[in-house]
XYZ file of C-alpha atoms in Angstrom:
776
model
C 11.658 -7.459 -23.056
C 14.384 -5.394 -22.006
C 14.777 -3.954 -18.854
C 14.990 -0.601 -19.099
C 11.709 -1.261 -20.720
C 10.452 -2.874 -18.153
C 11.658 -0.379 -15.342
C 9.783 2.763 -17.181
C 6.614 0.955 -18.040
C 6.379 -0.271 -14.291
C 7.137 3.400 -12.527
C 4.367 4.518 -10.252
C 3.724 7.926 -13.499
C 3.359 10.349 -9.864
C 7.033 9.143 -8.302
C 8.635 9.371 -12.008
C 11.076 11.880 -10.800
C 12.193 10.012 -7.792
C 13.125 6.701 -9.392
C 16.843 6.486 -10.359
C 17.740 7.983 -13.554
C 18.345 4.568 -15.834
C 18.797 6.000 -19.276
C 20.721 8.491 -17.740
C 23.046 6.434 -16.478
C 23.105 3.979 -19.224
C 24.325 7.039 -21.671
C 27.139 7.924 -19.408
C 28.219 3.778 -20.300
C 27.502 4.595 -23.950
C 30.136 7.057 -24.036
C 32.768 5.219 -21.810
C 31.975 2.389 -24.077
C 32.654 4.761 -27.470
C 35.738 5.866 -25.130
C 37.415 2.776 -25.219
C 36.393 1.446 -28.564
C 38.824 4.537 -29.792
C 41.796 3.938 -27.527
C 44.272 1.789 -28.798
C 43.799 -2.306 -27.902
C 46.491 -3.175 -25.460
C 48.154 -6.001 -24.366
C 46.866 -7.307 -21.101
C 49.503 -8.843 -18.313
C 49.032 -12.240 -19.141
C 51.455 -14.360 -17.490
C 51.047 -15.754 -13.631
C 53.926 -13.648 -12.333
C 52.684 -10.132 -13.359
C 48.749 -11.126 -11.977
C 50.402 -12.221 -8.584
C 52.412 -8.966 -8.691
C 49.440 -7.209 -9.446
C 47.107 -8.977 -6.633
C 50.239 -7.656 -3.784
C 50.287 -4.514 -4.845
C 46.833 -3.489 -4.185
C 45.447 -6.086 -1.256
C 46.839 -4.191 0.995
C 45.415 -1.052 0.429
C 43.308 0.828 3.020
C 39.448 1.022 1.780
C 37.557 1.360 4.212
C 38.050 4.207 7.234
C 41.584 2.565 8.143
C 40.557 -1.016 8.082
C 42.932 -3.193 5.858
C 41.122 -5.111 3.137
C 42.863 -8.587 1.989
C 38.834 -9.580 0.398
C 38.477 -9.590 -3.647
C 40.413 -7.710 -6.558
C 36.918 -6.077 -7.197
C 36.974 -3.936 -4.319
C 39.903 -2.260 -5.658
C 37.955 -0.630 -8.239
C 35.968 1.883 -5.686
C 35.293 2.337 -1.595
C 32.338 3.614 -0.663
C 31.931 6.279 2.437
C 29.460 7.324 4.706
C 29.399 11.219 4.316
C 26.961 12.717 7.916
C 24.161 14.637 6.549
C 20.982 17.125 7.836
C 18.608 15.933 9.494
C 20.874 12.782 11.062
C 20.714 11.330 7.505
C 23.579 8.956 5.791
C 24.158 9.939 2.716
C 26.814 7.598 0.286
C 29.550 8.847 -1.757
C 31.744 6.921 -3.913
C 35.727 7.295 -4.497
C 36.813 6.073 -7.743
C 40.681 4.451 -6.735
C 41.462 4.068 -9.919
C 44.131 5.377 -12.474
C 42.491 8.777 -12.904
C 43.428 9.370 -15.949
C 41.324 8.700 -19.271
C 38.476 7.753 -16.635
C 36.777 10.753 -16.133
C 33.590 9.830 -17.652
C 33.849 6.591 -14.787
C 34.057 8.676 -12.458
C 31.074 11.046 -14.205
C 29.328 7.679 -13.890
C 29.875 7.376 -10.034
C 29.064 10.822 -9.282
C 25.555 10.205 -11.102
C 25.000 7.049 -9.702
C 25.376 7.833 -5.841
C 23.344 10.861 -6.778
C 20.292 9.075 -7.874
C 20.882 6.338 -4.965
C 20.545 9.554 -2.230
C 17.621 10.794 -4.063
C 16.099 7.033 -4.260
C 17.200 6.113 -0.403
C 15.950 9.295 1.385
C 12.135 9.425 -1.161
C 11.992 5.986 0.228
C 12.940 7.144 4.316
C 10.346 10.050 3.355
C 7.648 7.618 2.235
C 8.243 4.618 5.125
C 8.713 7.838 7.760
C 4.688 9.127 6.572
C 3.464 5.921 6.509
C 4.532 5.349 9.971
C 2.753 8.099 11.170
C -0.122 6.562 9.124
C -0.204 3.696 11.117
C -0.413 5.506 14.124
C -3.765 7.649 12.833
C -4.956 4.011 11.945
C -4.435 2.510 15.325
C -6.208 5.248 16.701
C -9.052 5.092 14.629
C -9.706 1.136 14.837
C -9.669 1.851 18.309
C -12.690 3.739 18.188
C -13.948 1.793 15.075
C -13.715 -1.762 18.043
C -15.814 0.132 21.133
C -18.063 1.629 18.548
C -19.779 -1.407 16.856
C -19.216 -3.442 20.529
C -21.269 0.029 21.657
C -23.690 -0.290 18.732
C -24.160 -4.072 18.282
C -24.383 -5.032 22.081
C -24.945 -2.418 24.048
C -25.214 -4.517 27.531
C -22.120 -7.111 26.494
C -19.619 -7.298 28.445
C -16.605 -4.897 27.025
C -13.883 -5.009 28.146
C -13.361 -9.025 27.441
C -14.644 -8.004 23.777
C -11.957 -5.042 22.530
C -9.642 -7.191 23.568
C -10.495 -10.627 21.633
C -11.463 -8.243 18.578
C -8.575 -6.661 18.249
C -5.245 -7.714 20.054
C -6.229 -12.296 19.460
C -4.390 -12.179 23.131
C -6.315 -15.064 24.153
C -5.193 -16.873 21.208
C -1.382 -15.479 21.123
C 0.622 -14.174 24.080
C 4.567 -14.490 22.648
C 6.812 -12.719 25.179
C 8.839 -11.386 21.886
C 7.286 -10.296 18.773
C 8.561 -8.788 15.828
C 7.937 -4.747 15.398
C 6.314 -3.382 12.546
C 8.436 -0.537 13.488
C 11.799 -1.762 13.116
C 12.814 -5.217 12.058
C 14.559 -6.604 15.397
C 13.006 -8.807 17.667
C 11.685 -6.498 21.184
C 10.538 -7.088 24.525
C 6.732 -6.379 24.605
C 6.878 -5.667 27.745
C 9.235 -3.052 28.395
C 8.552 -0.584 25.174
C 5.466 1.317 25.738
C 4.086 3.745 23.855
C 1.217 6.569 23.284
C -2.307 5.081 23.536
C -4.928 6.989 21.532
C -6.488 7.826 25.008
C -3.910 8.473 26.767
C -2.614 4.842 28.240
C 0.852 3.578 28.420
C 0.822 0.665 25.562
C 3.232 -1.474 24.122
C 3.764 -3.100 20.588
C 2.616 -6.645 20.382
C 1.104 -8.988 17.372
C -1.901 -8.194 16.672
C -5.031 -7.985 13.734
C -4.374 -3.710 12.857
C -0.828 -1.755 12.186
C 0.027 -0.583 15.643
C -0.797 -2.548 17.909
C -1.540 -1.010 21.518
C -1.799 -3.322 24.315
C 0.046 -2.630 28.056
C 0.767 -6.234 29.154
C 1.684 -4.957 33.067
C -1.864 -3.402 33.097
C -3.962 -6.662 31.485
C -1.863 -8.190 34.542
C -3.365 -6.100 37.033
C -6.552 -5.784 35.231
C -6.849 -9.764 35.848
C -5.431 -9.310 39.078
C -7.916 -6.957 40.507
C -11.722 -7.503 41.941
C -12.822 -4.279 40.463
C -12.862 -3.674 36.945
C -13.285 0.201 37.073
C -11.754 0.862 33.742
C -14.052 0.321 30.397
C -12.778 0.078 27.430
C -15.105 1.596 25.646
C -14.991 5.459 27.387
C -12.852 6.122 24.127
C -16.109 7.268 22.779
C -16.313 10.062 24.808
C -13.289 10.607 23.246
C -14.478 11.222 19.878
C -16.723 12.375 17.427
C -17.741 12.236 13.336
C -16.259 14.267 11.454
C -18.456 15.715 9.170
C -16.964 15.913 5.604
C -19.958 17.553 3.849
C -20.000 14.825 1.276
C -23.703 14.461 1.355
C -26.658 17.451 1.040
C -28.013 16.316 4.253
C -24.145 16.818 6.191
C -23.950 20.364 4.018
C -27.096 22.135 5.100
C -26.029 20.266 8.269
C -22.833 21.911 8.373
C -23.920 25.183 7.414
C -26.356 25.295 10.163
C -24.231 24.260 12.622
C -21.018 25.416 11.442
C -19.548 22.880 13.177
C -16.834 20.054 10.949
C -17.978 17.404 13.707
C -21.041 15.412 15.198
C -21.270 13.847 18.590
C -21.866 10.278 17.512
C -25.161 9.015 17.179
C -23.886 5.229 18.484
C -26.962 4.255 14.985
C -25.920 1.358 12.514
C -26.576 3.834 9.790
C -23.782 5.597 11.496
C -21.794 2.466 12.245
C -21.702 1.556 8.272
C -20.602 4.645 7.128
C -17.436 4.506 9.549
C -17.101 1.315 8.026
C -17.152 2.161 4.890
C -15.092 5.135 4.962
C -11.829 3.113 6.860
C -12.508 0.356 4.161
C -11.521 2.941 1.832
C -8.410 3.783 3.769
C -7.400 1.071 4.424
C -7.594 -0.253 1.070
C -6.065 3.372 -0.328
C -2.864 2.520 2.781
C -2.312 -0.862 1.320
C -2.058 0.274 -2.404
C 0.711 3.512 -0.868
C 2.612 -0.402 0.742
C 2.521 -2.098 -1.863
C 3.482 1.025 -4.506
C 6.364 1.343 -1.934
C 7.447 -2.441 -1.479
C 7.701 -2.579 -5.339
C 9.354 1.103 -5.595
C 12.268 -0.847 -3.885
C 12.755 -3.274 -5.244
C 12.699 -2.060 -9.106
C 15.117 0.206 -8.002
C 17.084 -2.115 -6.366
C 17.391 -3.844 -9.127
C 17.965 -1.346 -11.556
C 21.199 -0.388 -9.655
C 21.547 -3.886 -9.997
C 21.234 -4.333 -13.995
C 23.473 -1.059 -14.156
C 26.682 -2.356 -12.329
C 26.506 -5.585 -14.466
C 26.526 -3.180 -17.340
C 29.288 -1.207 -16.193
C 31.850 -4.297 -15.235
C 30.004 -5.826 -18.319
C 31.901 -2.528 -20.536
C 34.780 -1.638 -18.254
C 35.859 -4.820 -16.916
C 36.582 -3.541 -13.243
C 34.880 -5.781 -10.807
C 32.881 -2.474 -8.613
C 29.726 -4.441 -7.737
C 29.500 -6.518 -5.380
C 30.803 -3.575 -2.959
C 28.100 -0.879 -4.268
C 25.834 -3.548 -4.080
C 26.679 -4.424 -0.585
C 26.257 -0.806 0.470
C 22.847 -0.794 -1.190
C 21.835 -3.707 0.191
C 22.931 -2.699 4.101
C 21.260 0.753 3.537
C 17.813 1.180 4.141
C 16.335 0.992 0.746
C 17.986 -2.178 0.830
C 17.270 -3.475 3.966
C 14.169 -1.943 5.741
C 11.653 -4.521 6.841
C 9.050 -1.790 7.988
C 6.874 -2.203 4.843
C 6.739 -6.078 4.073
C 5.674 -6.520 7.921
C 2.960 -3.529 7.655
C 1.511 -5.032 4.514
C 1.043 -8.294 6.209
C -0.678 -7.039 9.181
C -3.272 -5.208 7.214
C -4.381 -7.919 4.852
C -5.179 -9.351 8.103
C -6.662 -6.373 9.653
C -8.389 -5.703 7.204
C -9.580 -9.390 6.363
C -10.793 -9.772 10.059
C -12.456 -6.089 9.727
C -13.952 -5.677 7.078
C -14.614 -8.961 4.727
C -16.021 -11.285 7.351
C -12.771 -13.420 8.132
C -13.240 -14.229 4.554
C -9.488 -14.284 3.441
C -10.360 -14.809 -0.701
C -12.765 -12.166 -1.305
C -10.434 -9.810 1.311
C -7.601 -10.329 -0.927
C -9.934 -9.317 -3.971
C -10.747 -6.123 -2.713
C -7.167 -5.448 -1.677
C -5.721 -6.795 -4.724
C -7.832 -6.056 -7.468
C -6.657 -7.479 -11.027
C -5.507 -5.216 -13.672
C -7.441 -5.156 -16.859
C -6.916 -7.717 -20.137
C -7.379 -6.224 -23.058
C -9.340 -8.440 -25.163
C -9.082 -9.594 -29.019
C -12.707 -9.157 -29.441
C -13.636 -5.715 -28.105
C -11.253 -4.723 -31.327
C -13.412 -7.321 -33.160
C -16.321 -5.928 -32.365
C -15.535 -2.033 -32.870
C -14.026 -2.931 -36.327
C -17.398 -4.423 -37.622
C -19.888 -1.388 -36.106
C -16.512 1.105 -37.338
C -17.309 -0.369 -41.010
C -21.497 -1.460 -40.704
C -21.134 2.581 -39.575
C -19.455 3.911 -42.704
C -21.979 1.195 -44.792
C -25.041 2.962 -43.096
C -23.220 6.407 -43.641
C -23.178 5.898 -47.399
C -26.610 4.357 -47.149
C -28.482 7.588 -45.719
C -26.558 9.165 -48.235
C -27.772 7.131 -51.167
C -31.018 6.931 -50.501
C -31.563 11.028 -49.552
C -30.263 11.848 -53.248
C -32.440 9.023 -54.638
C -35.382 10.164 -53.183
C -34.103 13.795 -54.165
C -35.597 15.369 -51.505
C -33.115 18.514 -50.535
C -34.154 19.550 -54.321
C -38.254 19.907 -52.872
C -39.413 22.129 -50.364
C -41.383 20.008 -48.411
C -38.511 17.434 -48.331
C -36.886 20.478 -46.813
C -39.376 21.050 -44.564
C -39.027 16.932 -43.742
C -35.683 17.668 -42.940
C -35.408 20.398 -41.203
C -38.122 19.153 -38.579
C -36.095 15.246 -38.179
C -32.475 16.158 -38.379
C -32.294 18.229 -34.912
C -33.857 14.980 -33.488
C -30.614 12.858 -34.870
C -28.242 15.714 -34.550
C -28.349 15.034 -30.456
C -26.504 11.870 -31.125
C -24.204 12.928 -33.833
C -22.633 15.496 -31.107
C -22.687 12.684 -28.483
C -20.810 10.291 -30.860
C -17.673 13.120 -31.460
C -17.458 13.645 -28.469
C -16.708 9.543 -27.433
C -14.251 9.349 -30.062
C -12.469 12.286 -29.356
C -12.487 11.042 -25.742
C -11.183 7.799 -27.005
C -8.564 9.577 -28.708
C -7.489 11.198 -25.041
C -7.645 8.356 -23.295
C -5.178 6.498 -26.128
C -2.553 9.773 -26.265
C -3.304 9.786 -21.494
C -2.105 5.804 -21.709
C 0.989 6.862 -24.595
C 2.499 9.844 -22.512
C 1.925 7.954 -19.000
C -0.601 10.677 -17.438
C -2.343 8.496 -15.006
C -6.024 9.146 -16.248
C -7.962 6.577 -14.128
C -6.237 7.511 -10.682
C -6.799 11.594 -12.025
C -10.760 10.787 -12.372
C -11.104 8.719 -9.213
C -11.642 4.659 -11.451
C -11.727 1.820 -8.823
C -8.578 0.075 -10.625
C -9.930 -2.352 -13.338
C -13.450 -0.710 -14.321
C -11.288 2.277 -16.287
C -12.447 2.167 -20.042
C -9.859 1.645 -22.167
C -9.586 3.642 -25.652
C -10.959 0.517 -27.174
C -13.670 0.281 -25.581
C -14.785 4.133 -25.378
C -14.469 3.502 -29.473
C -16.816 0.073 -29.006
C -19.798 2.001 -27.956
C -19.154 5.920 -29.692
C -19.142 2.995 -33.041
C -21.923 0.992 -31.238
C -24.413 4.192 -30.617
C -23.604 5.575 -34.209
C -24.183 2.028 -35.915
C -27.474 2.058 -34.512
C -28.084 5.889 -35.240
C -26.980 5.554 -38.563
C -29.546 2.410 -38.659
C -32.441 4.282 -37.273
C -31.942 6.791 -39.362
C -32.022 4.871 -42.850
C -35.259 3.278 -41.893
C -36.647 6.713 -41.006
C -35.900 7.802 -44.396
C -36.906 4.525 -45.964
C -40.422 4.076 -43.942
C -41.276 7.680 -44.555
C -40.937 7.173 -48.789
C -43.241 5.012 -48.356
C -45.557 6.804 -45.770
C -49.472 5.415 -46.918
C -47.753 2.280 -45.628
C -46.404 3.185 -41.967
C -48.188 6.206 -41.856
C -47.716 8.255 -38.022
C -45.471 4.813 -37.285
C -42.553 6.949 -38.260
C -42.445 9.619 -36.285
C -42.333 7.022 -33.154
C -38.213 5.737 -34.432
C -36.744 8.198 -33.491
C -38.492 7.945 -29.785
C -37.646 4.509 -30.361
C -34.196 5.195 -30.004
C -33.998 7.342 -27.295
C -35.906 4.686 -25.182
C -33.130 2.029 -26.292
C -29.876 4.529 -24.922
C -32.068 5.412 -21.742
C -33.000 1.656 -21.019
C -28.870 1.284 -22.032
C -27.461 4.236 -19.490
C -29.920 3.185 -16.349
C -29.930 -0.901 -16.501
C -29.644 -2.170 -13.706
C -27.987 -5.573 -14.789
C -24.289 -6.152 -15.041
C -23.608 -5.300 -18.671
C -22.334 -2.578 -21.123
C -19.994 -1.522 -18.355
C -22.520 -0.948 -15.697
C -19.634 0.664 -13.348
C -18.592 2.975 -15.734
C -22.552 4.202 -16.747
C -23.003 4.174 -12.680
C -20.063 5.960 -12.245
C -21.096 8.825 -15.493
C -24.802 8.855 -13.623
C -24.011 9.668 -9.976
C -20.999 12.413 -11.318
C -23.879 13.750 -13.415
C -26.325 13.847 -10.600
C -23.393 15.795 -9.020
C -23.465 18.312 -10.907
C -26.968 18.974 -10.699
C -26.701 19.561 -6.889
C -23.439 21.096 -6.983
C -23.752 23.295 -3.946
C -25.041 20.436 -2.459
C -21.986 17.899 -2.944
C -18.515 17.993 -2.492
C -16.732 19.143 -5.500
C -14.317 16.453 -6.839
C -12.530 16.701 -10.341
C -14.457 14.383 -11.927
C -17.565 16.197 -11.089
C -16.042 19.837 -12.494
C -15.039 17.722 -15.743
C -17.749 16.650 -16.661
C -19.923 19.605 -15.758
C -17.156 21.521 -18.032
C -17.653 18.737 -20.515
C -21.470 19.922 -20.532
C -20.612 23.586 -21.027
C -19.490 22.232 -24.722
C -22.902 20.584 -25.241
C -25.458 23.305 -25.421
C -26.782 22.255 -28.548
C -27.351 18.781 -27.787
C -28.985 19.463 -24.488
C -31.105 21.945 -26.759
C -32.117 18.848 -29.302
C -33.456 17.317 -26.071
C -36.148 20.548 -25.773
C -37.230 19.659 -29.308
C -37.664 15.780 -28.802
C -40.358 17.093 -26.424
C -41.644 20.667 -28.866
C -41.438 17.781 -31.680
C -43.942 15.478 -30.412
C -45.888 17.827 -28.266
C -46.228 20.619 -30.900
C -45.363 20.219 -34.088
C -47.266 16.392 -34.401
C -49.534 17.367 -33.087
C -49.990 20.210 -35.742
C -49.166 17.298 -38.630
C -45.856 19.422 -38.936
C -47.593 23.039 -39.813
C -46.355 24.363 -35.974
C -42.989 25.233 -35.529
C -41.278 25.178 -31.792
C -39.926 28.817 -32.404
C -43.796 29.986 -32.144
C -44.834 28.612 -28.462
C -42.951 31.399 -25.821
C -42.411 28.662 -23.504
C -40.050 26.972 -25.670
C -38.217 29.948 -25.804
C -37.967 30.175 -22.702
C -36.559 27.136 -21.802
C -34.197 27.576 -25.144
C -32.793 30.414 -22.494
C -32.766 28.016 -19.652
C -31.068 25.045 -21.026
C -28.610 27.305 -22.477
C -27.249 28.492 -19.043
C -27.378 25.461 -17.015
C -24.050 23.688 -17.754
C -22.517 27.006 -16.746
C -24.642 27.584 -13.729
C -23.451 24.225 -12.591
C -20.075 25.068 -13.095
C -20.659 28.657 -11.043
C -22.195 26.729 -8.256
C -18.868 24.131 -8.410
C -16.786 27.373 -7.743
C -18.245 28.572 -5.467
C -18.267 25.680 -3.260
C -14.886 25.061 -3.174
C -14.218 29.251 -2.626
C -16.185 28.466 0.869
C -14.676 25.065 1.163
C -11.719 25.420 0.400
C -11.049 29.674 1.018
C -9.421 29.643 -2.501
C -9.591 32.848 -4.460
C -8.784 31.796 -7.722
C -12.008 30.000 -7.352
C -13.696 33.359 -7.147
C -11.744 34.177 -10.163
C -12.970 30.849 -12.281
C -16.766 31.359 -10.494
C -16.308 34.951 -12.228
C -15.729 33.957 -15.493
C -18.628 31.004 -15.688
C -20.876 34.473 -14.384
C -19.874 36.417 -17.532
C -20.393 33.154 -19.796
C -23.906 32.857 -18.644
C -24.941 36.894 -19.146
C -22.734 36.876 -22.469
C -24.840 33.702 -23.426
C -27.499 34.753 -22.624
C -27.114 37.741 -25.011
C -26.233 35.472 -27.357
C -29.219 32.980 -27.580
C -31.314 36.733 -27.449
C -29.662 37.886 -30.534
C -30.707 34.304 -32.495
C -34.115 34.774 -31.564
C -34.394 38.894 -32.012
C -31.912 39.577 -34.308
C -31.453 43.600 -34.318
C -28.705 45.996 -33.998
C -28.458 46.596 -30.194
C -28.920 43.083 -29.875
C -25.688 42.518 -32.313
C -23.304 45.163 -30.380
C -24.475 43.045 -26.848
C -23.413 39.977 -28.162
C -20.224 41.273 -29.572
C -19.355 43.091 -26.280
C -20.156 40.726 -23.587
C -18.770 37.340 -26.117
C -15.157 39.123 -26.805
C -14.827 39.602 -22.697
C -16.276 36.074 -21.993
C -13.850 34.831 -24.970
C -11.052 36.743 -23.985
C -11.220 35.465 -20.104
C -12.329 31.947 -21.494
C -9.187 31.902 -23.272
C -6.469 32.859 -20.852
C -8.023 30.368 -18.203
C -7.268 27.717 -20.780
C -4.225 28.229 -21.921
C -2.539 30.049 -17.993
C -4.639 28.319 -15.594
C -6.341 25.273 -16.592
C -2.959 24.200 -19.329
C -0.399 26.093 -17.016
C 1.438 26.897 -20.223
C 2.768 31.447 -20.896
C 4.595 31.079 -17.825
C 7.333 33.982 -17.849
C 10.281 32.092 -15.878
C 10.100 28.899 -17.733
C 12.795 26.882 -18.627
C 10.796 26.509 -22.076
C 10.058 29.800 -23.207
C 6.394 31.116 -22.863
C 5.490 27.495 -21.826
C 5.963 25.619 -18.767
C 9.185 24.020 -17.382
C 7.307 20.265 -17.008
C 6.803 19.685 -21.023
C 5.345 15.765 -21.403
C 4.944 16.174 -25.059
C 8.442 15.919 -26.842
C 7.615 18.875 -29.830
C 7.372 22.559 -28.306
C 4.938 23.172 -31.295
C 2.217 21.065 -30.285
C 1.454 23.124 -27.860
C 1.555 26.509 -29.704
C -0.432 25.206 -32.159
C -3.053 23.903 -29.730
C -3.324 27.274 -28.322
C -3.772 29.423 -31.228
C -6.920 26.623 -32.289
C -8.126 27.300 -28.557
C -8.010 31.127 -29.427
C -9.815 30.701 -33.501
C -12.081 28.008 -32.104
C -13.045 29.860 -28.674
C -13.679 32.777 -31.375
C -16.642 30.633 -32.989
C -19.037 32.585 -32.133
C -18.563 35.311 -34.891
C -20.612 33.106 -37.169
C -23.555 34.948 -35.649
C -22.305 38.103 -36.130
C -20.728 37.509 -39.823
C -23.846 35.432 -41.063
C -22.088 32.162 -42.792
C -24.635 31.278 -45.261
C -23.551 28.486 -47.109
C -25.812 28.116 -50.791
C -25.706 24.154 -50.134
C -25.930 24.156 -46.485
C -30.008 24.251 -45.298
C -31.773 24.600 -42.145
C -29.331 24.943 -38.892
C -26.451 22.982 -40.532
C -23.928 26.320 -39.773
C -24.587 26.097 -36.185
C -24.282 22.248 -35.819
C -20.855 22.591 -37.735
C -19.928 25.071 -34.994
C -21.618 22.909 -32.385
C -18.601 20.126 -33.686
C -15.882 22.396 -33.801
C -16.758 23.380 -29.692
C -16.737 19.560 -29.638
C -13.418 19.224 -30.946
C -12.077 22.374 -29.243
C -13.116 20.626 -25.374
C -11.434 17.152 -26.601
C -8.026 18.769 -27.554
C -8.899 20.896 -23.822
C -9.185 17.670 -22.168
C -5.648 16.403 -23.293
C -3.671 19.063 -21.625
C -5.818 19.815 -18.639
C -5.196 16.841 -17.696
C -1.289 16.407 -18.463
C -1.121 19.954 -16.256
C -2.707 18.025 -13.782
C -0.759 14.872 -14.031
C 2.120 17.013 -13.543
C 0.959 18.846 -10.544
C 0.346 15.641 -9.012
C 3.901 14.749 -10.303
C 5.624 17.852 -8.482
C 3.507 16.826 -5.071
C 4.228 13.223 -5.691
C 0.981 12.314 -5.067
C -0.266 9.279 -6.183
C -2.705 8.254 -4.091
C -6.943 9.756 -2.623
C -6.835 11.450 0.784
C -9.824 10.279 2.211
C -10.908 11.949 5.714
C -10.441 9.889 8.717
C -13.611 8.972 9.939
C -13.111 9.704 14.201
C -11.685 12.681 15.684
C -9.986 12.667 18.906
C -10.834 15.194 21.860
C -8.189 15.242 24.781
C -5.610 16.908 26.648
C -2.466 14.430 25.287
C -3.818 15.016 21.643
C -3.690 18.603 21.802
C -0.609 18.520 23.842
C 1.099 16.919 20.915
C -0.646 18.962 17.966
């Protein structure tokens, strides 16, 4: 694979703007090549005397701050100087020493190369500084965790030796000079004090977690004295547990107490929660370090490759001079990240994986998911079977001529809703598979946005496999149902249990506790559904409200579940002479089920409004409340058609549709920006063809107004029963599938703009002492 493609593939998607513009530099080199090719070939100076004269003329040039350079002839092409910049940072500027005649593109090349290098170097320095600040916080959290472990597991145990042994391994390692994670040179630990988490003067040492606080002078004094007055566990007097309000109980307690921090209870359950949260923090921190190391490596490789291309095209020697500067820069010489990687591994293995290195490294470095050919084969097999079964169902229906008989029509109207539920689900899954394909194709990091654990996210092939498998299962059941109905005298009442058996199989697969059929993904979906149901009591994350949005497009599928209950409660017991609409209970729940998904989203907006203090969530909540009113009025019109209800449907649906359409396009998709570089769109676009965005906006508006079919009463003779409403329900699912792509595109671009490539996990401990308040 060519380096350009590899470089693009290996980029961290959210940091793509921080990488060197390798493609742009290549384009400049192509201009230089075209210019060289257009020039008349010149006879090179081939004689030895000419070469010696050329060398004598240039060997004495002053290249670096007045110091005579007698080195290689390649140093005559460029001179790289350090330019002072704000915040005491070094910027690098290259001076092109060759004749400027005909070398305008080469000057442009080095100007852009300098710009890209300064950009990369500055970004890397900022990120490393950010990491070092996090190291200090992690150090303080580890102090509190180790003290809490000792307090909880063995309150009567001698605390100081335990804390000393657990956190610092002083008994096994007491070097006088070590390599600090904050610097790349050896430092004297006795002469380098830093402030600890609870106000002591401590120093750096080689220990099991990133920042290693201990003052050896204090230890000597402690060992030399007979009275041990200082208890290291006093750190617990200065910390509290941060209440993240992520569970219903913590949310209720937070509302009642109006406090974001709780006192330590010193219970094992509390210790487990703290350990779990710190474990997640260390995993995210380790991934950040890995990304930083890979960022440095890929950019250094890009500079090396592009300079080699420059030498090949121009026949000028410049790589060694420039790469020497690169190697001496912060990007090329910094060792903090590598040092921290080793220390974080040691800490994690010791404190979070019971000193089992293999298990610890499996968690820190999960393997990437490998595409399997059998997935594609089985998916194609299921797809072919589904098509064959669909053809068989159509032929069987026509052969029995059920559609021409009133009794047959009545029978189909009763059983089709039992299977239409699966049609909506399969269609939604197919669109989700298509979304994943395009997200992956356009480098939209959907796995990070949804918070999938690395290695467990489903690829588009796997989602396509599941949707085809479900379609095959449903069509096989429907074919069996029609065949058994044609021989009702043989099978009797057993026919009606086919749909019931189908849904039982689906529920078993969904809630199966065994590690089969993508258990982690099934558990993730179940957890998100549960969090939607308990919307106000759980902290709202993107997967939660994204799933709730999907449910708002599956109202007909939810109503199909209600029909299941009606069918096996009333229709079957009355031998088909009763209808669901004749029961008031059914009609009441017909209203309730239609508004439940919007109710979920409304409560999620309320929770985010009080938690984030974002006024936009108030407008979003109002939008869903108006949608609830419109759905109730629309449902009432379907059940009891009259002129009054028709007017109310038109007014409520029109207001809601305009509000929702505006929110889709402007807020969720981020389009229709007035001062955008791309007219009526936004500044940054992932898709190359702007017409796609305009087409999507038009389709969204048209599909949003699909409710007009209720008022206009589309009647097609060949479509019977609820087929028309089912078609418009499918159109709503298609609209949602289109919305999904642009919604995640906008979210991804927001992450790119903020260089947000990692999850933010709240720290478990909050410190309360005078020194910390002064620092703040």
